Tab-separated table of C-alpha atoms in Angstrom:
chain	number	residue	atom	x	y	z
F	1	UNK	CA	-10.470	-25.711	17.547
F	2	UNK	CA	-10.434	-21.658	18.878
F	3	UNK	CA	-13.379	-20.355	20.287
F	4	UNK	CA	-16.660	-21.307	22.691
F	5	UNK	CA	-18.196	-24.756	21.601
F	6	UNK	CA	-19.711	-24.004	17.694
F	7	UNK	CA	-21.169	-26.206	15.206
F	8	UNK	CA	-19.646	-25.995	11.488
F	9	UNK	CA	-21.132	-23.810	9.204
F	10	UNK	CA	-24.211	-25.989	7.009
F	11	UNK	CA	-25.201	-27.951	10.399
F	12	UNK	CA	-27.631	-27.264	12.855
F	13	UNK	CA	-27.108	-24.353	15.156
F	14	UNK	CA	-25.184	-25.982	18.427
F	15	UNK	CA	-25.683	-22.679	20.785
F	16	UNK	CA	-27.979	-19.746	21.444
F	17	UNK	CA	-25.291	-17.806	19.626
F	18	UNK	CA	-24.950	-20.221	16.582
F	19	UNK	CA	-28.705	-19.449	15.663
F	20	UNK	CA	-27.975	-16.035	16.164
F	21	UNK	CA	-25.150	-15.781	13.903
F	22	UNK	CA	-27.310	-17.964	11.317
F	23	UNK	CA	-30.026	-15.898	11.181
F	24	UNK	CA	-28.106	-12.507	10.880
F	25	UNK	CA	-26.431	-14.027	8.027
F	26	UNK	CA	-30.369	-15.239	6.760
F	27	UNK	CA	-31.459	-12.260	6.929
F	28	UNK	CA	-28.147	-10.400	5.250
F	29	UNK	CA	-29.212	-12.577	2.195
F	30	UNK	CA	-32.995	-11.929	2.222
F	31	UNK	CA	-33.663	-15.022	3.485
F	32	UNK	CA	-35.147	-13.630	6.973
F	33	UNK	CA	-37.775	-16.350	7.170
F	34	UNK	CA	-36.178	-19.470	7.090
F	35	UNK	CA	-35.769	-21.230	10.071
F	36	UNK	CA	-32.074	-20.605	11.885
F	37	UNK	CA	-32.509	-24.197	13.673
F	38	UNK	CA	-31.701	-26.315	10.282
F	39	UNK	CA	-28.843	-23.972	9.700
F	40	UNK	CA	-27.158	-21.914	7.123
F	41	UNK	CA	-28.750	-24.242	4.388
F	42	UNK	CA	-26.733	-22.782	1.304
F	43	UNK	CA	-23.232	-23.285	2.700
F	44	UNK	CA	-20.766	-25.408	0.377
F	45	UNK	CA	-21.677	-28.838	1.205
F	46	UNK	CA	-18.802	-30.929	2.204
F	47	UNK	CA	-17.069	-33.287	-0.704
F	48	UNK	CA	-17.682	-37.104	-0.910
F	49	UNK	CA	-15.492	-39.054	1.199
F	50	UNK	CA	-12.077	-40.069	-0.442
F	51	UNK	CA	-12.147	-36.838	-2.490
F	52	UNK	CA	-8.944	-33.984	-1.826
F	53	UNK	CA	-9.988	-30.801	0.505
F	54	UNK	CA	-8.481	-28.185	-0.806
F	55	UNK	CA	-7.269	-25.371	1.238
F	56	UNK	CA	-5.306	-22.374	1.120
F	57	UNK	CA	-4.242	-21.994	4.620
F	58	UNK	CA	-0.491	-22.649	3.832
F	59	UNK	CA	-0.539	-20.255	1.148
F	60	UNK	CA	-1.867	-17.243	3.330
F	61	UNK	CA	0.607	-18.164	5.591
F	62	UNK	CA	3.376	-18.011	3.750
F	63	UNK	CA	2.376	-14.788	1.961
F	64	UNK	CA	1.883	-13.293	5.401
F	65	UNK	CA	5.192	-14.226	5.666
F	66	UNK	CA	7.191	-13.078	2.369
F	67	UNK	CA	5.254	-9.919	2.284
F	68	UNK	CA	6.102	-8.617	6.078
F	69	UNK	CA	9.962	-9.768	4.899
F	70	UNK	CA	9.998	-7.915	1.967
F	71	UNK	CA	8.417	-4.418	3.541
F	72	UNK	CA	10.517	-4.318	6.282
F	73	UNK	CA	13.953	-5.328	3.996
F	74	UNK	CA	13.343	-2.683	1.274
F	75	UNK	CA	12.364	0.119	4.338
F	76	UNK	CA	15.060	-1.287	6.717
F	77	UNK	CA	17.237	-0.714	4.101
F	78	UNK	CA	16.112	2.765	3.414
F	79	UNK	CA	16.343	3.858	6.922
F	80	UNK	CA	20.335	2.422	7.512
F	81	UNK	CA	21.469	4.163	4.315
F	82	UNK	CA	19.836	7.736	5.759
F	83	UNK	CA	21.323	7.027	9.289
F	84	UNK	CA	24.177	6.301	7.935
F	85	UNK	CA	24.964	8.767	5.023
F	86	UNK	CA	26.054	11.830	5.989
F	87	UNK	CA	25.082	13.685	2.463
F	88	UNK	CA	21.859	12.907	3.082
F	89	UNK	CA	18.851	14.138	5.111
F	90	UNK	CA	15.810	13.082	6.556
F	91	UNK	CA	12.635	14.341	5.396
F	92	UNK	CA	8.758	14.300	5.375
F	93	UNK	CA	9.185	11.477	3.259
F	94	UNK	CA	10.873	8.971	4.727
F	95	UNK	CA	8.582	9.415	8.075
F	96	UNK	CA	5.677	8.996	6.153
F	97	UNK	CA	6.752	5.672	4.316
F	98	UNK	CA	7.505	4.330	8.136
F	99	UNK	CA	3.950	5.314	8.826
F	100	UNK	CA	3.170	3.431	5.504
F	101	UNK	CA	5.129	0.516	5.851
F	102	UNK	CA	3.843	-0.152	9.389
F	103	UNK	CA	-0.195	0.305	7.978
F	104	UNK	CA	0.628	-1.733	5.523
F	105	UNK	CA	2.279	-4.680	7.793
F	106	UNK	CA	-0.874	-4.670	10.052
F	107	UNK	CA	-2.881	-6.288	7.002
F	108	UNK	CA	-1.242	-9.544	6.553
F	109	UNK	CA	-0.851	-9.157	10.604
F	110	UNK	CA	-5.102	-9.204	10.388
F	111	UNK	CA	-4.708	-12.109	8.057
F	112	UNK	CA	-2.798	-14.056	10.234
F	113	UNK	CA	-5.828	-13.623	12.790
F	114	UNK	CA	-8.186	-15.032	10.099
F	115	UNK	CA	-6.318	-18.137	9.791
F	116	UNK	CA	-6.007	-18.899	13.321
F	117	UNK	CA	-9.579	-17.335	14.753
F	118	UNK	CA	-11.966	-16.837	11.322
F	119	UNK	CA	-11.402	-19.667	9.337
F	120	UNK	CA	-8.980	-17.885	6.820
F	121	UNK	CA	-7.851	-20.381	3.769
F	122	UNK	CA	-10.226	-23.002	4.608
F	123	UNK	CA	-13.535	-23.895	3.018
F	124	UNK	CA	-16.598	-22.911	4.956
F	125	UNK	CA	-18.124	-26.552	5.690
F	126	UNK	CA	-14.485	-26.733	7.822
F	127	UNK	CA	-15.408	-23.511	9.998
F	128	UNK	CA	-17.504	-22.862	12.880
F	129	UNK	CA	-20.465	-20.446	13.369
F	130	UNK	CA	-18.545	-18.381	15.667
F	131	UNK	CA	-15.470	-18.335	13.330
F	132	UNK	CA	-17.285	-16.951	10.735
F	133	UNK	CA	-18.601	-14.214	12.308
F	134	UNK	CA	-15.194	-13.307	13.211
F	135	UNK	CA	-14.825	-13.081	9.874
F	136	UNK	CA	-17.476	-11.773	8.968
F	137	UNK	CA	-16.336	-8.573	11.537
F	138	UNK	CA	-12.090	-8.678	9.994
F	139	UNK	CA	-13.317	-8.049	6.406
F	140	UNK	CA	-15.036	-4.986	7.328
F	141	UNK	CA	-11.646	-3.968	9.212
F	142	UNK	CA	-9.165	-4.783	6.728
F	143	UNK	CA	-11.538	-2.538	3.972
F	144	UNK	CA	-10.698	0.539	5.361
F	145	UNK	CA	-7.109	-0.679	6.039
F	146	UNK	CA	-6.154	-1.523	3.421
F	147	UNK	CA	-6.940	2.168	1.642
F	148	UNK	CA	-5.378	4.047	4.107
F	149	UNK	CA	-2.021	2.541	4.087
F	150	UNK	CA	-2.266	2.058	0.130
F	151	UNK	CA	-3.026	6.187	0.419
F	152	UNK	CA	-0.433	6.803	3.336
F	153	UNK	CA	2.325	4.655	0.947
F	154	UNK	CA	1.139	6.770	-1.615
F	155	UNK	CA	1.698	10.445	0.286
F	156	UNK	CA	5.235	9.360	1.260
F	157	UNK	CA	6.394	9.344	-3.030
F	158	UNK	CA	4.386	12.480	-3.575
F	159	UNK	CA	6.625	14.053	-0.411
F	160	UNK	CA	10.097	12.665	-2.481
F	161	UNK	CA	8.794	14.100	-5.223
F	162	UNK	CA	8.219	17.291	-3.543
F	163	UNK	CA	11.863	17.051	-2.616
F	164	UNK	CA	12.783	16.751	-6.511
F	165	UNK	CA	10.841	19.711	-6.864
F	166	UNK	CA	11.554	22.127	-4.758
F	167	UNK	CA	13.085	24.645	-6.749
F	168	UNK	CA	10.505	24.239	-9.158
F	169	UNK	CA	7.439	26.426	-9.795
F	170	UNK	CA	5.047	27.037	-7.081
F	171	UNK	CA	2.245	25.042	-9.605
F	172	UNK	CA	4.374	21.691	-8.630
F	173	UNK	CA	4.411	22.819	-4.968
F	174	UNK	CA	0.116	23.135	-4.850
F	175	UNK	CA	-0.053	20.271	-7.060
F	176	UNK	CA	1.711	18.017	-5.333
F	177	UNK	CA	-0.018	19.435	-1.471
F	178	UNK	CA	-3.516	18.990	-3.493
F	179	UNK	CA	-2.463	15.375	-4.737
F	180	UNK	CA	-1.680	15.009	-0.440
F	181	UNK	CA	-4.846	16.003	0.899
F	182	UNK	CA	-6.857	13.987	-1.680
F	183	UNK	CA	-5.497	11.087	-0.571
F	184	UNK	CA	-5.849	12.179	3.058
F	185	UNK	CA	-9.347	12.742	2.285
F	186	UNK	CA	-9.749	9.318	0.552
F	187	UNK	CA	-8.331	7.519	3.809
F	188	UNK	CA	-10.135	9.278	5.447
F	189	UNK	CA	-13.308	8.130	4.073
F	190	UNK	CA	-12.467	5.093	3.734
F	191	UNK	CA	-12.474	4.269	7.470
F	192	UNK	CA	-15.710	6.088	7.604
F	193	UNK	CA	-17.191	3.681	4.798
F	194	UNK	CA	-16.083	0.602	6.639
F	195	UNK	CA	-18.685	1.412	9.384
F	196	UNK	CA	-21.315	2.782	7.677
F	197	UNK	CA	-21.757	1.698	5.011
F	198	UNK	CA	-24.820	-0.674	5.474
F	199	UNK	CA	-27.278	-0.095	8.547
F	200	UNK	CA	-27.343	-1.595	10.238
F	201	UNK	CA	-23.490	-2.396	10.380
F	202	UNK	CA	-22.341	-5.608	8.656
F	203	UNK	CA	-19.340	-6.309	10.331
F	204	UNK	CA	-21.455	-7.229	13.509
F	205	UNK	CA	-23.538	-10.549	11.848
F	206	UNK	CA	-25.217	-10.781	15.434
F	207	UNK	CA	-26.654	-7.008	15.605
F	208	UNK	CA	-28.121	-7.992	12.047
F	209	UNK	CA	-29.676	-10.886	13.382
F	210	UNK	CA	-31.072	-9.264	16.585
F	211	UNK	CA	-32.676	-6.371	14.357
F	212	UNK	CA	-34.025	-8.596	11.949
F	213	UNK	CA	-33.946	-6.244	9.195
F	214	UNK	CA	-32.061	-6.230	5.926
F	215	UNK	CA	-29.443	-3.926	6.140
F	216	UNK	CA	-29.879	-1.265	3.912
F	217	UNK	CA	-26.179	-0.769	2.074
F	218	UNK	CA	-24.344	0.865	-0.642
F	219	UNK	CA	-23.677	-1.195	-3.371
F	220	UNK	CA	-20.241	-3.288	-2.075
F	221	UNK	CA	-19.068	-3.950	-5.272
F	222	UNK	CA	-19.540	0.114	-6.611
F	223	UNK	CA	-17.463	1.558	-3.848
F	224	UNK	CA	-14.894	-0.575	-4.363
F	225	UNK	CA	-14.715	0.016	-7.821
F	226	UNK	CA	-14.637	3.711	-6.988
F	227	UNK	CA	-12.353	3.296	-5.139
F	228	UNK	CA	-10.184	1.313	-7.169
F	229	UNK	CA	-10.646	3.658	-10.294
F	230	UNK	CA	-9.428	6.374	-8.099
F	231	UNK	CA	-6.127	4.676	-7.037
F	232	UNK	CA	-5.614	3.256	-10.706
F	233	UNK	CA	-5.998	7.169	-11.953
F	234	UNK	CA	-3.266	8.032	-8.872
F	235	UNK	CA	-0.900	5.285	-9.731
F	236	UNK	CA	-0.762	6.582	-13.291
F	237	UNK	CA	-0.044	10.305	-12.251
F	238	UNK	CA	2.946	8.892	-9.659
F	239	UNK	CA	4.404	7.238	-12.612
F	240	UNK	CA	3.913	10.261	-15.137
F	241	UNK	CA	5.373	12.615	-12.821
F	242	UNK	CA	9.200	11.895	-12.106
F	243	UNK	CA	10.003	12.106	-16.628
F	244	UNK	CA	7.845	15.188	-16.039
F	245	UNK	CA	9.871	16.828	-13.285
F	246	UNK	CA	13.404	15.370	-14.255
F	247	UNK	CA	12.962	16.040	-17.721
F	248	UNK	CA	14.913	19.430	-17.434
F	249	UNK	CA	17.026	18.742	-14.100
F	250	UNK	CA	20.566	18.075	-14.378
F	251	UNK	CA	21.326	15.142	-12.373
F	252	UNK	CA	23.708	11.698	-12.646
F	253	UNK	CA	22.614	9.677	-15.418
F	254	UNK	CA	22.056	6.676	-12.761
F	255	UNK	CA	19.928	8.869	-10.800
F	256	UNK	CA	17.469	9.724	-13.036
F	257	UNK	CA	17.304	6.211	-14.484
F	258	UNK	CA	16.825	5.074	-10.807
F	259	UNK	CA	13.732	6.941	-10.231
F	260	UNK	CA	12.055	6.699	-13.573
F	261	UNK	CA	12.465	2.635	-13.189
F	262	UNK	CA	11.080	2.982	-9.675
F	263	UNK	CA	7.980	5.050	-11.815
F	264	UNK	CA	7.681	2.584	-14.317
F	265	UNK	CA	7.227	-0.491	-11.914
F	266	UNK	CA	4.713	1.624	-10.194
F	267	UNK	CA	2.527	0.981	-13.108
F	268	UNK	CA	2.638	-2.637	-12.328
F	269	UNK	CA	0.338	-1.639	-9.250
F	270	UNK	CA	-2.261	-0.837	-11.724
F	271	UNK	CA	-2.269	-4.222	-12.906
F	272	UNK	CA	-2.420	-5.065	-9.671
F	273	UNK	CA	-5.720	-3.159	-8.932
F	274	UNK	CA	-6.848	-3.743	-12.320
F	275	UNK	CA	-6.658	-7.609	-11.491
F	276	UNK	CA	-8.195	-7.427	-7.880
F	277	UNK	CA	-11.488	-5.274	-9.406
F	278	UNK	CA	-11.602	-8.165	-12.157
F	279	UNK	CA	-11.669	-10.983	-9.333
F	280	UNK	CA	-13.847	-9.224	-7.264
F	281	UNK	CA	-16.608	-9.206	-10.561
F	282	UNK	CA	-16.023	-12.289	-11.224
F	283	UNK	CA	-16.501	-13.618	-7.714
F	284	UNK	CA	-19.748	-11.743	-7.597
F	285	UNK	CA	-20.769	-12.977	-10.996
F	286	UNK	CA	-20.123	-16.490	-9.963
F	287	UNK	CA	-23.791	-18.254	-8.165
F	288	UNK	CA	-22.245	-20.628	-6.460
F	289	UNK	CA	-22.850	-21.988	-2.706
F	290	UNK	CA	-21.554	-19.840	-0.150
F	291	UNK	CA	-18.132	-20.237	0.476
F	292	UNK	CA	-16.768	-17.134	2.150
F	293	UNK	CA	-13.867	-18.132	4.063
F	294	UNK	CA	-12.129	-19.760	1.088
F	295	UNK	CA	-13.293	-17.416	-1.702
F	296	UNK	CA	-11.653	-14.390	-0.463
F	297	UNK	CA	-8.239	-15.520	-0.102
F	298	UNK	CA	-7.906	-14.451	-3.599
F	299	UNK	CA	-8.890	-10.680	-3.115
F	300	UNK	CA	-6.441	-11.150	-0.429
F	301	UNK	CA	-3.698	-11.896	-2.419
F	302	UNK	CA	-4.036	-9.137	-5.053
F	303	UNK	CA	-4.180	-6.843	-2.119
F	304	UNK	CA	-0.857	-7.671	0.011
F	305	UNK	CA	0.985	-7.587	-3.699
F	306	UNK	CA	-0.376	-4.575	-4.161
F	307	UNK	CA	0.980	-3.162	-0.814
F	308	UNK	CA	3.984	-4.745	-0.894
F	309	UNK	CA	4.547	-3.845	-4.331
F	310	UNK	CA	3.465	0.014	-3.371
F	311	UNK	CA	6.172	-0.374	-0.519
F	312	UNK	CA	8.976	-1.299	-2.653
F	313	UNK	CA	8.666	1.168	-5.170
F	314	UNK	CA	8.487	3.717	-2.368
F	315	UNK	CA	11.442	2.920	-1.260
F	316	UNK	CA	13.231	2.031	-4.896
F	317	UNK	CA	14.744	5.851	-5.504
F	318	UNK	CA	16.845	5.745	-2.405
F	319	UNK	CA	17.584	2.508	-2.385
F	320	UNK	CA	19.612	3.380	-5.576
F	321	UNK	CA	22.125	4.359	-4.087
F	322	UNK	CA	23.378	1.196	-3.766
F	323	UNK	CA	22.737	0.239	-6.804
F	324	UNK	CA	24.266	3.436	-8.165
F	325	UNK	CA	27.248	2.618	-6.125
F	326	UNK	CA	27.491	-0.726	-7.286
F	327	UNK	CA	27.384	0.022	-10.582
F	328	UNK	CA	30.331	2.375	-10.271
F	329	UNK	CA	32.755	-0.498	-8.660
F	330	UNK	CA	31.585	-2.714	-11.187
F	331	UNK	CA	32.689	-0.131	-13.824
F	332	UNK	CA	35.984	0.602	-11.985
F	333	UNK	CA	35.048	4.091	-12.005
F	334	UNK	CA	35.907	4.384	-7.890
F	335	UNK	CA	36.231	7.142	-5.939
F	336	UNK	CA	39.606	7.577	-4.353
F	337	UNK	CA	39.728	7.298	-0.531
F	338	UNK	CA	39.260	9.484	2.017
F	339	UNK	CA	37.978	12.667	-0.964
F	340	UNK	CA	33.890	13.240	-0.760
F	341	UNK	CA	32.407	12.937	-3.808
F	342	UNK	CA	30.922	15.836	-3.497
F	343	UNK	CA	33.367	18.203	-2.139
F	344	UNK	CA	36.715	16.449	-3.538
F	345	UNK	CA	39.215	17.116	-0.130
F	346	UNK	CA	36.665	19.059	1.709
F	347	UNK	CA	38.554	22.618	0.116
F	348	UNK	CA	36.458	25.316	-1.045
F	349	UNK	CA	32.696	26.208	-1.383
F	350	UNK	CA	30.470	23.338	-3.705
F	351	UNK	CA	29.694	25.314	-6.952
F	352	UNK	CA	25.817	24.641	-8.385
F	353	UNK	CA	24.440	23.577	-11.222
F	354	UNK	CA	21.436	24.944	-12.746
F	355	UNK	CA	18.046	24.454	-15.087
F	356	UNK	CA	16.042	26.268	-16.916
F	357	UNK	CA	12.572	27.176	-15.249
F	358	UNK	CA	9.644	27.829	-17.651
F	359	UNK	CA	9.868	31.790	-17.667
F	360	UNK	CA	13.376	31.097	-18.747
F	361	UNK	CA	15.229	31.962	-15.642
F	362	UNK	CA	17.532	30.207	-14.136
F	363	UNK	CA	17.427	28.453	-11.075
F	364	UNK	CA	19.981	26.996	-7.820
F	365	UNK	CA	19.095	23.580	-7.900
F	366	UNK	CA	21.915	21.376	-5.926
F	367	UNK	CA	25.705	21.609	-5.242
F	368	UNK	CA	28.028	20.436	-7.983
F	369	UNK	CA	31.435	18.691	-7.367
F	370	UNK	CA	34.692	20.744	-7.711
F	371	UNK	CA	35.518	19.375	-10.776
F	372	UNK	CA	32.472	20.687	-12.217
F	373	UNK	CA	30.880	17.074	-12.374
F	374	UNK	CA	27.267	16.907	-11.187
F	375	UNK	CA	26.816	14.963	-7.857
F	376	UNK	CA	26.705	11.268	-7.419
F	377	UNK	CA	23.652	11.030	-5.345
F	378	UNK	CA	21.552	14.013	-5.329
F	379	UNK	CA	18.192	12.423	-6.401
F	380	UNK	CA	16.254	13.106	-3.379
F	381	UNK	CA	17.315	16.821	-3.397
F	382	UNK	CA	19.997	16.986	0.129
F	383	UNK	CA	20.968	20.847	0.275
F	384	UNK	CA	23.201	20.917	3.120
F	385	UNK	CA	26.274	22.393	0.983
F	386	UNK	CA	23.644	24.267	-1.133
F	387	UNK	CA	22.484	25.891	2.209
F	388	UNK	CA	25.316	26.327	4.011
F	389	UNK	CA	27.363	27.926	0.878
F	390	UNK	CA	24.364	30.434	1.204
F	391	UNK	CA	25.460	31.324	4.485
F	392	UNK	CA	29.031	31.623	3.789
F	393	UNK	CA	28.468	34.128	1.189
């Protein structure tokens, strides 16, 4: 067992600090007069002997697991095919879905902690005083956590999409830096929330019981459904905007398909959220004995699907072009060797194909083959032969 000697959680206090940590947690439930020594009195009492314990160690564990696998495949995999494509560039995007990916990896990372120094998984009769205020000090981390890399995740597709749109009207430009700093803003605040949002601060169990005063809070459950409401509204306006700004755009068929799927299965993150507000009013609905440790494993698990779910469909557009190039070999419809796709032989300047902006103009939008075909991969906007054909005239 981790830790200084504790006693589990529903026995008598075994320290100085057990009866600390049970009388913070008395008085955190308004029940600041009951005596610390017979301890915390409404924990889950343990099951008769002979009856199955369940516990959901093993399954944090090996969602830790899949979920760190699966973010750093789908980015890892992003990040060879821009080192390695020459046609293609790096941008604001793809730094801030490493930033992402990596915020997003600390929270099963946390987890991981829980099950080895909080009592993550198990049920709270099988956890010690001391582990539980470990605990008790993680959730309030992983809170603000969580947002921000849901919000940094999120600020990496708005910066592809600002790449789709860059010829576009300047409206798309603001819209897409306002969409940016609200989320900024909401990360922002999120962190902030996470520490003071009760006084005095929850995360610390001990301070609580050593002021012997009921923290004074905003409601746990409202903020997180404000929160949630905001991120469900977000979700929906990533997934509305791709048909919206490749509506007009003349690109490969395979493309466009490519990122509108990658839209459409960001709606599946609303269901997500949708599901993880549901628990979480359910859980509080429930009157049950106190059971911490083991109830939250299932806000837990809506959470790292929804990040790892977030991360994927980040990282979906680019990663079609491997599925774009698949497709093609499948199809028999290969490119000869040694001719770019884009530039067949490497002779002459790439012509450009154009749309229709909303005054009716026209508008230089991306560099067309020399065949006249449109380009094979030009979903993510590259203008290196758009660019340097400027120069050359």
């Amino acid at each position: 067992m981790p830790g200084p000697p504790s006693a589990f959680v529903g026995q008598p206090p075994l320290t100085a600090d057990d009866t600390l940590i049970v009388h913070g947690w008395q008085v955190l439930m308004g029940m600041g007069r009951s005596d610390p020594s017979l301890g915390l009195t409404i924990a889950k009492k343990p099951p008769p002997r002979g009856q199955t314990e369940s516990s959901d160690t093993t399954n944090i564990a090996v969602g830790c697991a899949i979920s760190m696998v699966l973010m750093t495949l789908f980015t890892g995999t992003r990040l060879t095919i821009r080192a390695t494509n020459k046609a293609l560039i790096w941008g604001m995007d793809d730094w801030a879905i490493i930033a992402g990916t990596l915020c997003a990896m600390v929270l099963p990372i946390v987890y991981c902690y829980k099950l080895v120094n909080a009592g993550g998984g198990k049920h709270v009769y099988n956890v010690t005083y001391w582990e539980l205020a470990n605990h008790q000090a993680m959730s309030s981390v992983t809170f603000g956590l969580f947002y921000v890399a849901v919000s940094v995740i999120k600020i990496s597709i708005v910066f592809f999409y600002m790449r789709l749109s860059a010829f576009a009207s300047r409206g798309w430009t603001w819209a897409h830096r306002i969409f940016i700093a609200a989320l900024t803003i909401g990360a922002i605040i999120s962190v902030v929330l996470a520490f003071v949002w009760c006084d005095p601060y929850t995360g610390d169990i001990r301070l609580v019981g050593r002021r012997n005063i009921k923290p004074k809070c905003i409601p746990l459950f409202n903020m997180g459904v404000g929160y949630s409401v905001w991120h469900i509204l977000s979700d929906c306006l990533l997934c509305v905007v791709p048909f919206m700004i490749l509506w007009r755009v003349q690109m490969n068929f395979w493309t466009k398909f490519s990122v509108c799927i990658a839209g459409v299965i960001g709606l599946g993150n609303v269901g997500v959220t949708l599901a993880r507000v549901l628990n979480q009013a359910s859980a509080l609905a429930r009157r049950g004995a106190f059971d911490l440790t083991y109830t939250a494993t299932s806000t837990f698990a809506y959470s790292i699907s929804e990040l790892t779910l977030g991360v994927m469909t980040a990282n979906l557009p680019v990663l079609s072009v491997i599925v774009t190039k698949t497709v093609k070999i499948l199809s028999g419809s290969i490119v000869s060797r040694g001719r770019n796709p884009d530039t067949p032989g490497g002779k002459g300047h790439p012509r450009f194909y154009k749309r229709k902006l909303d005054d009716g103009s026209d508008t230089e939008f991306g560099a067309l083959r020399a065949d006249g075909a449109q380009p094979t991969v030009r979903h993510d906007v590259e203008y290196v032969f758009l660019e340097e054909a400027k120069v050359q005239r």
